[in-house]
Amino acid sequence: MPEVRLVGPNGEQVGIVSIGDALKLAQESDLDLVEVAATARPPVCKLMDYGKFKYESAMKAREARRNQAYTIIKEIKLRPKIDPHDYETKKGHVVRFLKAGDKVKVTIMFRGREQSRPELGFRLLQRLAEDVTELGFVESQPKQDGRNMIMVIGPHKKKAEAKAEKAAAKARRDEDPVEGQAPVEDEAPVVDEVAAPQE
């Protein structure tokens, strides 16, 4: 009769037993006999509550998914001849995305004759990379893609770190009362004076 290496419900080694004996033990202890290593010689089986095991595995997987941080790629589009004020606004968006732990894909869109001057776009991308160097690094160098030039900037800190920092800052704000507000002084009640009737 085929034999299996049996492991008890708490991980203790029972030893090599026949399948019939293993099934009998499982019935007596009101547990399931589950094969955990089919390729081993002899195969390894464990006594366990399979329903509970499946439930706990599903809960662990759900918790792992909840704690997982997804890297999102945000995109910013610029023109080679961008107005200084517009550049500052777009740079502000890039800074915000990098602080949140997201990657940023920066696209320079060329139109008409601008396509013959790719160095304008290249210089603009280099300037942007230098302006945000403390928050991110150039993950993929600027490259021409048809009418566009694309560069990807990656954040120095991971998404999970950024999330944790944001949560800590929020907790600090919730604990501390709002500073810098002047105390409200009690105002004297306004009394309407009624003119005495004249005789």
PDB file of C-alpha atoms in Angstrom:
ATOM      1  CA  MET A   1       0.000   0.000   0.000  1.00  0.00           C
ATOM      2  CA  PRO A   2       1.367   3.509  -0.841  1.00  0.00           C
ATOM      3  CA  GLU A   3       2.910   5.466   2.010  1.00  0.00           C
ATOM      4  CA  VAL A   4       3.065   9.154   2.866  1.00  0.00           C
ATOM      5  CA  ARG A   5       5.187  11.253   5.192  1.00  0.00           C
ATOM      6  CA  LEU A   6       2.625  12.627   7.639  1.00  0.00           C
ATOM      7  CA  VAL A   7       2.835  16.004   9.365  1.00  0.00           C
ATOM      8  CA  GLY A   8       0.564  16.741  12.328  1.00  0.00           C
ATOM      9  CA  PRO A   9      -1.799  19.755  12.649  1.00  0.00           C
ATOM     10  CA  ASN A  10       0.818  21.790  14.577  1.00  0.00           C
ATOM     11  CA  GLY A  11       3.674  20.989  12.189  1.00  0.00           C
ATOM     12  CA  GLU A  12       4.994  18.031  14.188  1.00  0.00           C
ATOM     13  CA  GLN A  13       6.445  15.061  12.265  1.00  0.00           C
ATOM     14  CA  VAL A  14       4.311  11.922  12.652  1.00  0.00           C
ATOM     15  CA  GLY A  15       6.495   9.828  10.320  1.00  0.00           C
ATOM     16  CA  ILE A  16       5.955   7.596   7.295  1.00  0.00           C
ATOM     17  CA  VAL A  17       2.547   5.894   7.415  1.00  0.00           C
ATOM     18  CA  SER A  18       0.271   4.164   4.923  1.00  0.00           C
ATOM     19  CA  ILE A  19      -2.443   6.257   3.249  1.00  0.00           C
ATOM     20  CA  GLY A  20      -5.101   4.167   5.022  1.00  0.00           C
ATOM     21  CA  ASP A  21      -3.627   4.967   8.458  1.00  0.00           C
ATOM     22  CA  ALA A  22      -3.265   8.664   7.538  1.00  0.00           C
ATOM     23  CA  LEU A  23      -6.944   8.841   6.483  1.00  0.00           C
ATOM     24  CA  LYS A  24      -7.977   7.047   9.682  1.00  0.00           C
ATOM     25  CA  LEU A  25      -5.986   9.548  11.801  1.00  0.00           C
ATOM     26  CA  ALA A  26      -7.599  12.438   9.896  1.00  0.00           C
ATOM     27  CA  GLN A  27     -11.105  11.052  10.582  1.00  0.00           C
ATOM     28  CA  GLU A  28     -10.359  10.497  14.268  1.00  0.00           C
ATOM     29  CA  SER A  29      -9.065  14.038  14.754  1.00  0.00           C
ATOM     30  CA  ASP A  30     -11.898  15.514  12.573  1.00  0.00           C
ATOM     31  CA  LEU A  31      -9.365  17.095  10.186  1.00  0.00           C
ATOM     32  CA  ASP A  32      -8.619  16.904   6.446  1.00  0.00           C
ATOM     33  CA  LEU A  33      -5.661  15.036   4.942  1.00  0.00           C
ATOM     34  CA  VAL A  34      -4.014  17.481   2.516  1.00  0.00           C
ATOM     35  CA  GLU A  35      -1.123  16.678   0.182  1.00  0.00           C
ATOM     36  CA  VAL A  36       1.428  19.495   0.512  1.00  0.00           C
ATOM     37  CA  ALA A  37       4.398  18.112  -1.474  1.00  0.00           C
ATOM     38  CA  ALA A  38       3.382  15.707  -4.234  1.00  0.00           C
ATOM     39  CA  THR A  39       6.856  15.430  -5.818  1.00  0.00           C
ATOM     40  CA  ALA A  40       8.596  14.330  -2.594  1.00  0.00           C
ATOM     41  CA  ARG A  41       9.346  10.637  -2.102  1.00  0.00           C
ATOM     42  CA  PRO A  42       7.207   9.608  -0.273  1.00  0.00           C
ATOM     43  CA  PRO A  43       4.660  12.434  -0.786  1.00  0.00           C
ATOM     44  CA  VAL A  44       4.159  14.744   2.195  1.00  0.00           C
ATOM     45  CA  CYS A  45       0.638  15.086   3.647  1.00  0.00           C
ATOM     46  CA  LYS A  46      -0.575  17.264   6.501  1.00  0.00           C
ATOM     47  CA  LEU A  47      -3.513  17.000   8.878  1.00  0.00           C
ATOM     48  CA  MET A  48      -5.358  20.343   8.838  1.00  0.00           C
ATOM     49  CA  ASP A  49      -8.709  22.086   8.741  1.00  0.00           C
ATOM     50  CA  TYR A  50      -8.665  22.822   5.004  1.00  0.00           C
ATOM     51  CA  GLY A  51     -11.590  25.289   5.074  1.00  0.00           C
ATOM     52  CA  LYS A  52      -9.876  27.377   7.769  1.00  0.00           C
ATOM     53  CA  PHE A  53      -6.562  27.168   5.870  1.00  0.00           C
ATOM     54  CA  LYS A  54      -8.198  28.462   2.648  1.00  0.00           C
ATOM     55  CA  TYR A  55      -9.909  31.308   4.531  1.00  0.00           C
ATOM     56  CA  GLU A  56      -6.688  32.404   6.258  1.00  0.00           C
ATOM     57  CA  SER A  57      -4.762  32.265   2.951  1.00  0.00           C
ATOM     58  CA  ALA A  58      -7.399  34.449   1.274  1.00  0.00           C
ATOM     59  CA  MET A  59      -7.235  36.972   4.143  1.00  0.00           C
ATOM     60  CA  LYS A  60      -3.405  37.119   3.944  1.00  0.00           C
ATOM     61  CA  ALA A  61      -3.544  37.670   0.175  1.00  0.00           C
ATOM     62  CA  ARG A  62      -6.133  40.429   0.633  1.00  0.00           C
ATOM     63  CA  GLU A  63      -4.007  42.151   3.281  1.00  0.00           C
ATOM     64  CA  ALA A  64      -0.920  41.927   1.037  1.00  0.00           C
ATOM     65  CA  ARG A  65      -2.877  43.505  -1.844  1.00  0.00           C
ATOM     66  CA  ARG A  66      -4.089  46.307   0.414  1.00  0.00           C
ATOM     67  CA  ASN A  67      -0.539  47.114   1.545  1.00  0.00           C
ATOM     68  CA  GLN A  68       0.848  46.949  -1.981  1.00  0.00           C
ATOM     69  CA  ALA A  69       1.782  50.293  -3.497  1.00  0.00           C
ATOM     70  CA  TYR A  70       1.252  50.641  -7.216  1.00  0.00           C
ATOM     71  CA  THR A  71       3.604  52.839  -9.213  1.00  0.00           C
ATOM     72  CA  ILE A  72       1.581  55.199 -11.312  1.00  0.00           C
ATOM     73  CA  ILE A  73       3.045  57.030 -14.291  1.00  0.00           C
ATOM     74  CA  LYS A  74       1.738  60.582 -14.517  1.00  0.00           C
ATOM     75  CA  GLU A  75       2.160  62.505 -17.761  1.00  0.00           C
ATOM     76  CA  ILE A  76       2.949  66.168 -18.311  1.00  0.00           C
ATOM     77  CA  LYS A  77       2.939  67.719 -21.810  1.00  0.00           C
ATOM     78  CA  LEU A  78       5.001  70.777 -22.727  1.00  0.00           C
ATOM     79  CA  ARG A  79       5.661  72.821 -25.832  1.00  0.00           C
ATOM     80  CA  PRO A  80       9.245  73.792 -26.785  1.00  0.00           C
ATOM     81  CA  LYS A  81       8.436  77.525 -26.635  1.00  0.00           C
ATOM     82  CA  ILE A  82       6.657  77.461 -23.283  1.00  0.00           C
ATOM     83  CA  ASP A  83       5.862  80.652 -21.385  1.00  0.00           C
ATOM     84  CA  PRO A  84       7.957  80.994 -18.145  1.00  0.00           C
ATOM     85  CA  HIS A  85       4.810  81.135 -15.970  1.00  0.00           C
ATOM     86  CA  ASP A  86       3.375  78.018 -17.643  1.00  0.00           C
ATOM     87  CA  TYR A  87       6.709  76.249 -17.159  1.00  0.00           C
ATOM     88  CA  GLU A  88       6.621  76.996 -13.406  1.00  0.00           C
ATOM     89  CA  THR A  89       3.046  75.650 -13.198  1.00  0.00           C
ATOM     90  CA  LYS A  90       3.981  72.425 -15.022  1.00  0.00           C
ATOM     91  CA  LYS A  91       7.118  72.068 -12.888  1.00  0.00           C
ATOM     92  CA  GLY A  92       4.894  72.394  -9.795  1.00  0.00           C
ATOM     93  CA  HIS A  93       2.811  69.435 -11.030  1.00  0.00           C
ATOM     94  CA  VAL A  94       5.969  67.353 -11.577  1.00  0.00           C
ATOM     95  CA  VAL A  95       7.177  68.201  -8.048  1.00  0.00           C
ATOM     96  CA  ARG A  96       3.797  67.202  -6.576  1.00  0.00           C
ATOM     97  CA  PHE A  97       3.788  63.866  -8.448  1.00  0.00           C
ATOM     98  CA  LEU A  98       7.365  63.038  -7.402  1.00  0.00           C
ATOM     99  CA  LYS A  99       6.614  63.897  -3.755  1.00  0.00           C
ATOM    100  CA  ALA A 100       3.696  61.445  -3.907  1.00  0.00           C
ATOM    101  CA  GLY A 101       6.116  58.740  -5.131  1.00  0.00           C
ATOM    102  CA  ASP A 102       4.814  58.614  -8.723  1.00  0.00           C
ATOM    103  CA  LYS A 103       6.872  58.440 -11.916  1.00  0.00           C
ATOM    104  CA  VAL A 104       6.445  61.296 -14.375  1.00  0.00           C
ATOM    105  CA  LYS A 105       6.530  60.975 -18.161  1.00  0.00           C
ATOM    106  CA  VAL A 106       7.364  64.368 -19.637  1.00  0.00           C
ATOM    107  CA  THR A 107       6.391  64.835 -23.288  1.00  0.00           C
ATOM    108  CA  ILE A 108       7.522  67.724 -25.459  1.00  0.00           C
ATOM    109  CA  MET A 109       5.138  68.210 -28.405  1.00  0.00           C
ATOM    110  CA  PHE A 110       6.658  69.675 -31.570  1.00  0.00           C
ATOM    111  CA  ARG A 111       4.523  71.324 -34.236  1.00  0.00           C
ATOM    112  CA  GLY A 112       5.399  72.364 -37.764  1.00  0.00           C
ATOM    113  CA  ARG A 113       8.878  73.862 -38.058  1.00  0.00           C
ATOM    114  CA  GLU A 114       9.622  73.136 -34.382  1.00  0.00           C
ATOM    115  CA  GLN A 115      10.388  69.552 -35.472  1.00  0.00           C
ATOM    116  CA  SER A 116      13.584  70.765 -37.120  1.00  0.00           C
ATOM    117  CA  ARG A 117      14.785  72.126 -33.727  1.00  0.00           C
ATOM    118  CA  PRO A 118      14.775  69.097 -31.374  1.00  0.00           C
ATOM    119  CA  GLU A 119      17.559  70.684 -29.303  1.00  0.00           C
ATOM    120  CA  LEU A 120      14.976  73.167 -27.903  1.00  0.00           C
ATOM    121  CA  GLY A 121      12.982  70.287 -26.433  1.00  0.00           C
ATOM    122  CA  PHE A 122      16.120  68.521 -25.228  1.00  0.00           C
ATOM    123  CA  ARG A 123      17.307  71.672 -23.386  1.00  0.00           C
ATOM    124  CA  LEU A 124      13.872  72.139 -21.801  1.00  0.00           C
ATOM    125  CA  LEU A 125      13.822  68.531 -20.549  1.00  0.00           C
ATOM    126  CA  GLN A 126      17.352  68.886 -19.135  1.00  0.00           C
ATOM    127  CA  ARG A 127      16.342  72.103 -17.350  1.00  0.00           C
ATOM    128  CA  LEU A 128      13.291  70.388 -15.831  1.00  0.00           C
ATOM    129  CA  ALA A 129      15.374  67.393 -14.700  1.00  0.00           C
ATOM    130  CA  GLU A 130      17.868  69.759 -13.004  1.00  0.00           C
ATOM    131  CA  ASP A 131      15.038  71.730 -11.324  1.00  0.00           C
ATOM    132  CA  VAL A 132      13.600  68.582  -9.690  1.00  0.00           C
ATOM    133  CA  THR A 133      16.887  66.751  -9.071  1.00  0.00           C
ATOM    134  CA  GLU A 134      16.377  66.578  -5.264  1.00  0.00           C
ATOM    135  CA  LEU A 135      13.020  64.802  -5.665  1.00  0.00           C
ATOM    136  CA  GLY A 136      13.665  62.572  -8.685  1.00  0.00           C
ATOM    137  CA  PHE A 137      16.150  61.225 -11.192  1.00  0.00           C
ATOM    138  CA  VAL A 138      16.034  60.716 -14.968  1.00  0.00           C
ATOM    139  CA  GLU A 139      14.936  57.123 -15.412  1.00  0.00           C
ATOM    140  CA  SER A 140      14.921  57.182 -19.201  1.00  0.00           C
ATOM    141  CA  GLN A 141      16.877  59.818 -21.141  1.00  0.00           C
ATOM    142  CA  PRO A 142      15.061  62.148 -23.586  1.00  0.00           C
ATOM    143  CA  LYS A 143      14.369  60.418 -26.881  1.00  0.00           C
ATOM    144  CA  GLN A 144      12.570  61.479 -30.047  1.00  0.00           C
ATOM    145  CA  ASP A 145       9.328  59.611 -30.777  1.00  0.00           C
ATOM    146  CA  GLY A 146       7.792  60.943 -33.970  1.00  0.00           C
ATOM    147  CA  ARG A 147       6.620  64.503 -33.304  1.00  0.00           C
ATOM    148  CA  ASN A 148       7.264  64.145 -29.578  1.00  0.00           C
ATOM    149  CA  MET A 149      10.279  63.922 -27.315  1.00  0.00           C
ATOM    150  CA  ILE A 150       9.817  61.828 -24.167  1.00  0.00           C
ATOM    151  CA  MET A 151      11.685  61.554 -20.865  1.00  0.00           C
ATOM    152  CA  VAL A 152      10.719  59.644 -17.688  1.00  0.00           C
ATOM    153  CA  ILE A 153      11.607  60.953 -14.220  1.00  0.00           C
ATOM    154  CA  GLY A 154      11.464  58.488 -11.302  1.00  0.00           C
ATOM    155  CA  PRO A 155      10.998  59.529  -7.658  1.00  0.00           C
ATOM    156  CA  HIS A 156      13.804  59.060  -5.110  1.00  0.00           C
ATOM    157  CA  LYS A 157      11.347  57.775  -2.514  1.00  0.00           C
ATOM    158  CA  LYS A 158       9.009  54.863  -3.031  1.00  0.00           C
ATOM    159  CA  LYS A 159       5.228  55.168  -3.090  1.00  0.00           C
ATOM    160  CA  ALA A 160       4.882  53.377   0.267  1.00  0.00           C
ATOM    161  CA  GLU A 161       7.333  55.820   1.929  1.00  0.00           C
ATOM    162  CA  ALA A 162       5.451  58.800   0.494  1.00  0.00           C
ATOM    163  CA  LYS A 163       2.151  57.359   1.770  1.00  0.00           C
ATOM    164  CA  ALA A 164       3.624  56.813   5.252  1.00  0.00           C
ATOM    165  CA  GLU A 165       5.008  60.373   5.358  1.00  0.00           C
ATOM    166  CA  LYS A 166       1.650  61.808   4.284  1.00  0.00           C
ATOM    167  CA  ALA A 167      -0.152  59.802   6.993  1.00  0.00           C
ATOM    168  CA  ALA A 168       2.378  60.941   9.638  1.00  0.00           C
ATOM    169  CA  ALA A 169       1.983  64.595   8.604  1.00  0.00           C
ATOM    170  CA  LYS A 170      -1.813  64.262   8.788  1.00  0.00           C
ATOM    171  CA  ALA A 171      -1.562  62.698  12.261  1.00  0.00           C
ATOM    172  CA  ARG A 172       0.644  65.604  13.426  1.00  0.00           C
ATOM    173  CA  ARG A 173      -1.855  68.131  12.046  1.00  0.00           C
ATOM    174  CA  ASP A 174      -4.729  66.369  13.828  1.00  0.00           C
ATOM    175  CA  GLU A 175      -2.849  66.377  17.162  1.00  0.00           C
ATOM    176  CA  ASP A 176      -1.659  70.009  17.121  1.00  0.00           C
ATOM    177  CA  PRO A 177      -4.208  72.796  17.393  1.00  0.00           C
ATOM    178  CA  VAL A 178      -4.069  75.313  14.577  1.00  0.00           C
ATOM    179  CA  GLU A 179      -1.215  77.669  15.334  1.00  0.00           C
ATOM    180  CA  GLY A 180      -0.975  81.300  14.450  1.00  0.00           C
ATOM    181  CA  GLN A 181      -4.612  82.118  15.030  1.00  0.00           C
ATOM    182  CA  ALA A 182      -5.247  85.032  17.333  1.00  0.00           C
ATOM    183  CA  PRO A 183      -7.577  84.222  20.233  1.00  0.00           C
ATOM    184  CA  VAL A 184     -11.058  85.569  19.677  1.00  0.00           C
ATOM    185  CA  GLU A 185     -11.836  88.264  22.232  1.00  0.00           C
ATOM    186  CA  ASP A 186     -15.266  88.399  23.791  1.00  0.00           C
ATOM    187  CA  GLU A 187     -17.110  91.204  22.155  1.00  0.00           C
ATOM    188  CA  ALA A 188     -19.424  93.400  24.146  1.00  0.00           C
ATOM    189  CA  PRO A 189     -23.035  92.644  23.305  1.00  0.00           C
ATOM    190  CA  VAL A 190     -24.601  95.189  21.009  1.00  0.00           C
ATOM    191  CA  VAL A 191     -27.541  96.878  22.704  1.00  0.00           C
ATOM    192  CA  ASP A 192     -30.046  98.797  20.662  1.00  0.00           C
ATOM    193  CA  GLU A 193     -30.767 102.052  22.416  1.00  0.00           C
ATOM    194  CA  VAL A 194     -34.370 103.110  22.277  1.00  0.00           C
ATOM    195  CA  ALA A 195     -34.832 106.832  22.334  1.00  0.00           C
ATOM    196  CA  ALA A 196     -37.010 108.007  25.225  1.00  0.00           C
ATOM    197  CA  PRO A 197     -40.249 109.548  23.988  1.00  0.00           C
ATOM    198  CA  GLN A 198     -40.046 113.307  24.012  1.00  0.00           C
ATOM    199  CA  GLU A 199     -42.689 115.221  25.917  1.00  0.00           C
TER     200      GLU A 199
END
